[in-house]
Amino acid sequence: MGLEDRRAQEPDVYQPAEDSHLLAEAACERLERGDLVLEVGTGSGYVAHQIADETGARVIASDLNPHAVRQARSAGVETVRADLVSPFRDGAFDAVVFNPPYLPTDPENEWDDWMERALSGGEDGRAVIDPFLADVGRVLAPDGSVSLLVSSLTGVDEVVEEAGEHGFSAVAVADESFPFETLTVLELFR
Amino acid sequence: MKESLLDILCCPLDKHDLGLEGAEHDDEEVIAGTLVCSECGEEYPIEDGIPNLLPPDMREETPA
């Protein structure tokens, strides 16, 4: 589904799509009861809710978008309005999960509204992923790991390389192909 | 928010602990109040049970 179609359905909050399902499934497989998990950019709260429901882990969900945190909270998810991982303590989480805005977007084509913020990764698709990779290590427990959804449109190799710059090794734990892109869930660990 | 969230949160600016002031509770949840940084004194509001921990310079940035 293209940006235009997605925008027409729900103007303020990104709703669960193929990427959300793939990320939730991959995260559920390796998380367990007792884990403390952060979902960054939760949107509707779908992924956070699935993880909490399926694994019994405690999931905290954050989003920049005030409409998203309200929607996620009404879905029963613990929510915080935040910029990426900035208001979370050092070493707090066993896992961080993120389905980032990753679509490369022509600057002249941006709408400057909440749905654009949820989808657009800037010109190279990595405008949000790069600062996330720079800071996420701080909030991970020593054995903690990151589940990050990446599209072939964003460049999986480029993301793996950038993660390496911040001390992470990357393994692809799930992928699914669509006509215009392949979605991959990367697990990042140190 | 649950009060236990305070053990996970910190000031987004200097990463110091936050204190809870003027809390209004509803069952086990804090539904209103202010989170205050123990170091820099910056205040973060809790609105409808959701703490807003955006740094002050991002709070006003609200697309339609």
CSV table of C-alpha atoms in Angstrom, one decimal:
chain,number,residue,atom,x,y,z
A,1,MET,CA,0.0,0.0,0.0
A,2,GLY,CA,1.4,3.4,-1.0
A,3,LEU,CA,1.7,6.4,1.3
A,4,GLU,CA,-1.3,8.1,-0.2
A,5,ASP,CA,-3.6,5.1,0.5
A,6,ARG,CA,-2.3,4.7,4.1
A,7,ARG,CA,-2.8,8.4,4.7
A,8,ALA,CA,-6.4,8.3,3.6
A,9,GLN,CA,-7.4,5.6,6.1
A,10,GLU,CA,-6.3,7.0,9.4
A,11,PRO,CA,-5.0,10.6,9.4
A,12,ASP,CA,-3.1,10.8,12.7
A,13,VAL,CA,-1.8,7.4,13.8
A,14,TYR,CA,0.0,4.7,11.9
A,15,GLN,CA,-2.2,1.5,12.0
A,16,PRO,CA,-0.8,-2.0,12.0
A,17,ALA,CA,0.4,-3.2,8.7
A,18,GLU,CA,2.6,-6.1,7.3
A,19,ASP,CA,5.7,-4.6,8.9
A,20,SER,CA,4.0,-4.4,12.3
A,21,HIS,CA,3.0,-8.1,12.1
A,22,LEU,CA,6.4,-9.3,11.1
A,23,LEU,CA,8.1,-7.3,13.9
A,24,ALA,CA,5.6,-8.5,16.6
A,25,GLU,CA,6.0,-12.1,15.5
A,26,ALA,CA,9.8,-12.0,15.5
A,27,ALA,CA,10.0,-10.2,18.9
A,28,CYS,CA,7.5,-12.6,20.5
A,29,GLU,CA,9.7,-15.5,19.6
A,30,ARG,CA,12.6,-14.4,21.7
A,31,LEU,CA,11.1,-12.5,24.6
A,32,GLU,CA,9.8,-14.1,27.8
A,33,ARG,CA,7.9,-13.3,31.0
A,34,GLY,CA,9.9,-11.1,33.3
A,35,ASP,CA,11.6,-9.2,30.5
A,36,LEU,CA,11.4,-5.4,30.4
A,37,VAL,CA,10.8,-4.2,26.9
A,38,LEU,CA,10.7,-0.8,25.2
A,39,GLU,CA,8.8,-0.3,22.0
A,40,VAL,CA,9.9,3.0,20.3
A,41,GLY,CA,7.4,4.6,17.9
A,42,THR,CA,4.5,2.4,19.0
A,43,GLY,CA,1.8,4.1,16.9
A,44,SER,CA,-1.5,2.3,17.6
A,45,GLY,CA,0.2,0.2,20.3
A,46,TYR,CA,-0.3,-3.0,18.3
A,47,VAL,CA,3.2,-4.4,18.6
A,48,ALA,CA,3.6,-3.6,22.3
A,49,HIS,CA,0.2,-5.1,23.0
A,50,GLN,CA,1.0,-8.3,21.1
A,51,ILE,CA,4.3,-8.7,22.9
A,52,ALA,CA,2.8,-8.2,26.3
A,53,ASP,CA,-0.1,-10.5,25.5
A,54,GLU,CA,1.9,-13.4,24.0
A,55,THR,CA,5.0,-13.4,26.2
A,56,GLY,CA,4.0,-11.8,29.6
A,57,ALA,CA,6.9,-9.4,29.3
A,58,ARG,CA,6.3,-5.8,30.7
A,59,VAL,CA,6.3,-3.5,27.7
A,60,ILE,CA,6.7,0.2,27.8
A,61,ALA,CA,5.7,2.0,24.6
A,62,SER,CA,6.8,5.5,23.5
A,63,ASP,CA,5.9,7.8,20.6
A,64,LEU,CA,6.5,11.4,19.6
A,65,ASN,CA,2.9,11.7,18.4
A,66,PRO,CA,0.3,12.7,21.1
A,67,HIS,CA,-2.5,11.0,19.2
A,68,ALA,CA,-0.5,7.7,19.1
A,69,VAL,CA,0.3,7.6,22.8
A,70,ARG,CA,-3.4,8.2,23.6
A,71,GLN,CA,-4.5,5.4,21.2
A,72,ALA,CA,-1.9,3.0,22.6
A,73,ARG,CA,-2.9,3.8,26.1
A,74,SER,CA,-6.5,3.1,25.4
A,75,ALA,CA,-5.4,-0.3,24.0
A,76,GLY,CA,-4.0,-1.0,27.5
A,77,VAL,CA,-0.4,-0.3,26.8
A,78,GLU,CA,1.9,1.6,29.3
A,79,THR,CA,2.9,4.7,27.3
A,80,VAL,CA,5.3,7.6,27.5
A,81,ARG,CA,5.5,10.6,25.0
A,82,ALA,CA,9.2,10.7,24.1
A,83,ASP,CA,11.8,11.4,21.5
A,84,LEU,CA,13.3,7.9,20.7
A,85,VAL,CA,15.0,6.6,23.9
A,86,SER,CA,16.0,10.0,25.4
A,87,PRO,CA,13.9,9.8,28.7
A,88,PHE,CA,14.8,6.2,29.7
A,89,ARG,CA,17.5,5.1,32.2
A,90,ASP,CA,20.8,3.6,31.3
A,91,GLY,CA,20.7,-0.2,31.1
A,92,ALA,CA,17.0,-0.3,31.8
A,93,PHE,CA,15.7,-2.7,29.1
A,94,ASP,CA,16.2,-6.3,28.2
A,95,ALA,CA,15.0,-5.5,24.7
A,96,VAL,CA,14.1,-2.5,22.5
A,97,VAL,CA,11.8,-3.0,19.5
A,98,PHE,CA,11.3,-0.4,16.8
A,99,ASN,CA,9.4,-0.2,13.5
A,100,PRO,CA,10.8,3.1,12.4
A,101,PRO,CA,9.7,5.6,9.7
A,102,TYR,CA,11.8,4.2,6.9
A,103,LEU,CA,10.4,5.3,3.5
A,104,PRO,CA,12.9,7.5,1.6
A,105,THR,CA,11.0,10.7,0.8
A,106,ASP,CA,11.7,13.6,-1.5
A,107,PRO,CA,11.9,16.7,0.7
A,108,GLU,CA,9.6,18.5,-1.7
A,109,ASN,CA,7.0,15.8,-1.2
A,110,GLU,CA,6.7,16.0,2.5
A,111,TRP,CA,3.4,16.9,4.2
A,112,ASP,CA,4.6,17.9,7.7
A,113,ASP,CA,1.8,16.1,9.6
A,114,TRP,CA,1.8,13.2,12.0
A,115,MET,CA,1.4,10.5,9.4
A,116,GLU,CA,4.3,11.8,7.4
A,117,ARG,CA,6.4,11.7,10.6
A,118,ALA,CA,5.3,8.1,11.0
A,119,LEU,CA,6.4,7.0,7.5
A,120,SER,CA,9.1,9.2,6.2
A,121,GLY,CA,12.8,8.4,6.9
A,122,GLY,CA,14.0,11.5,5.0
A,123,GLU,CA,15.9,11.4,1.7
A,124,ASP,CA,17.8,8.2,2.4
A,125,GLY,CA,15.2,6.6,4.6
A,126,ARG,CA,17.5,6.6,7.6
A,127,ALA,CA,16.9,10.1,9.2
A,128,VAL,CA,15.3,8.5,12.3
A,129,ILE,CA,17.1,5.1,12.3
A,130,ASP,CA,20.6,6.7,12.5
A,131,PRO,CA,20.0,8.8,15.7
A,132,PHE,CA,18.2,5.8,17.2
A,133,LEU,CA,21.2,3.5,16.6
A,134,ALA,CA,23.5,6.2,18.1
A,135,ASP,CA,21.6,6.2,21.5
A,136,VAL,CA,19.8,2.9,21.9
A,137,GLY,CA,22.9,1.1,23.4
A,138,ARG,CA,22.7,3.4,26.4
A,139,VAL,CA,19.3,2.0,27.6
A,140,LEU,CA,20.0,-1.7,27.0
A,141,ALA,CA,20.9,-4.0,29.8
A,142,PRO,CA,24.3,-5.8,29.2
A,143,ASP,CA,22.8,-8.8,27.5
A,144,GLY,CA,20.0,-6.7,25.9
A,145,SER,CA,19.2,-6.7,22.2
A,146,VAL,CA,17.3,-4.6,19.6
A,147,SER,CA,14.7,-5.8,17.1
A,148,LEU,CA,14.6,-3.3,14.3
A,149,LEU,CA,12.4,-3.5,11.2
A,150,VAL,CA,14.2,-2.5,8.0
A,151,SER,CA,13.0,-2.3,4.4
A,152,SER,CA,15.0,-3.0,1.2
A,153,LEU,CA,13.9,0.5,0.3
A,154,THR,CA,15.9,1.8,3.2
A,155,GLY,CA,19.0,-0.3,2.6
A,156,VAL,CA,19.6,-3.2,5.0
A,157,ASP,CA,23.4,-3.2,4.4
A,158,GLU,CA,23.6,0.5,5.2
A,159,VAL,CA,21.7,0.0,8.5
A,160,VAL,CA,23.8,-3.0,9.4
A,161,GLU,CA,27.0,-0.9,8.8
A,162,GLU,CA,25.7,2.0,10.8
A,163,ALA,CA,24.7,-0.4,13.7
A,164,GLY,CA,28.3,-1.8,13.5
A,165,GLU,CA,29.6,1.8,14.0
A,166,HIS,CA,27.8,1.8,17.4
A,167,GLY,CA,29.2,-1.6,18.5
A,168,PHE,CA,26.3,-3.9,17.4
A,169,SER,CA,26.4,-7.2,15.5
A,170,ALA,CA,23.3,-7.8,13.3
A,171,VAL,CA,21.5,-11.0,12.4
A,172,ALA,CA,18.4,-11.1,10.1
A,173,VAL,CA,15.8,-13.1,12.1
A,174,ALA,CA,12.8,-12.7,9.8
A,175,ASP,CA,12.0,-11.5,6.4
A,176,GLU,CA,9.0,-11.2,4.0
A,177,SER,CA,8.9,-10.1,0.3
A,178,PHE,CA,6.3,-7.8,-1.3
A,179,PRO,CA,6.1,-6.6,-4.9
A,180,PHE,CA,8.0,-3.4,-4.1
A,181,GLU,CA,10.1,-4.2,-1.1
A,182,THR,CA,11.5,-6.9,1.2
A,183,LEU,CA,11.0,-6.3,4.9
A,184,THR,CA,13.6,-7.7,7.3
A,185,VAL,CA,13.7,-7.8,11.1
A,186,LEU,CA,17.3,-7.3,12.3
A,187,GLU,CA,18.3,-8.4,15.7
A,188,LEU,CA,21.2,-6.2,17.0
A,189,PHE,CA,23.3,-7.4,19.9
A,190,ARG,CA,26.7,-6.6,21.5
B,1,MET,CA,1.2,5.8,34.4
B,2,LYS,CA,2.2,3.4,37.1
B,3,GLU,CA,4.3,4.9,39.8
B,4,SER,CA,6.9,2.1,39.2
B,5,LEU,CA,7.6,3.8,35.8
B,6,LEU,CA,9.7,6.3,37.8
B,7,ASP,CA,12.4,3.6,38.2
B,8,ILE,CA,12.7,3.4,34.4
B,9,LEU,CA,12.4,7.1,33.4
B,10,CYS,CA,15.0,9.9,33.6
B,11,CYS,CA,15.3,13.5,32.5
B,12,PRO,CA,15.7,13.5,28.7
B,13,LEU,CA,18.2,16.4,29.0
B,14,ASP,CA,20.7,15.3,31.7
B,15,LYS,CA,19.5,11.7,32.5
B,16,HIS,CA,19.1,12.4,36.2
B,17,ASP,CA,16.2,11.0,38.3
B,18,LEU,CA,12.7,12.5,38.2
B,19,GLY,CA,10.5,13.2,41.2
B,20,LEU,CA,6.7,13.1,41.2
B,21,GLU,CA,4.9,16.3,42.4
B,22,GLY,CA,1.2,17.1,42.7
B,23,ALA,CA,0.1,13.5,41.8
B,24,GLU,CA,-3.5,12.7,41.3
B,25,HIS,CA,-4.2,9.0,41.5
B,26,ASP,CA,-7.0,6.8,39.9
B,27,ASP,CA,-6.7,3.3,41.4
B,28,GLU,CA,-3.1,2.3,40.9
B,29,GLU,CA,-2.4,4.9,38.2
B,30,VAL,CA,-1.1,8.4,38.3
B,31,ILE,CA,-3.4,10.3,36.0
B,32,ALA,CA,-2.1,13.9,36.5
B,33,GLY,CA,0.9,15.6,38.1
B,34,THR,CA,4.4,16.8,37.2
B,35,LEU,CA,7.7,15.0,36.9
B,36,VAL,CA,10.6,17.2,38.0
B,37,CYS,CA,14.3,16.6,37.3
B,38,SER,CA,16.2,16.3,40.6
B,39,GLU,CA,19.2,18.0,38.9
B,40,CYS,CA,18.1,20.7,36.4
B,41,GLY,CA,14.6,21.3,37.8
B,42,GLU,CA,13.0,20.9,34.3
B,43,GLU,CA,9.3,20.0,34.7
B,44,TYR,CA,7.4,17.4,32.6
B,45,PRO,CA,3.6,17.2,32.7
B,46,ILE,CA,1.6,14.0,33.1
B,47,GLU,CA,-1.6,14.4,31.0
B,48,ASP,CA,-4.5,11.9,31.1
B,49,GLY,CA,-2.1,9.4,32.6
B,50,ILE,CA,0.6,9.8,30.0
B,51,PRO,CA,3.9,11.5,30.9
B,52,ASN,CA,5.1,13.9,28.3
B,53,LEU,CA,8.9,13.6,28.4
B,54,LEU,CA,9.7,15.4,25.2
B,55,PRO,CA,12.5,17.9,25.8
B,56,PRO,CA,11.1,21.4,26.2
B,57,ASP,CA,12.2,22.5,22.7
B,58,MET,CA,10.1,19.7,21.1
B,59,ARG,CA,6.9,20.2,23.0
B,60,GLU,CA,5.6,23.0,20.9
B,61,GLU,CA,6.4,21.3,17.7
B,62,THR,CA,3.0,20.0,16.8
B,63,PRO,CA,1.9,19.4,13.2
B,64,ALA,CA,-1.8,19.6,12.6
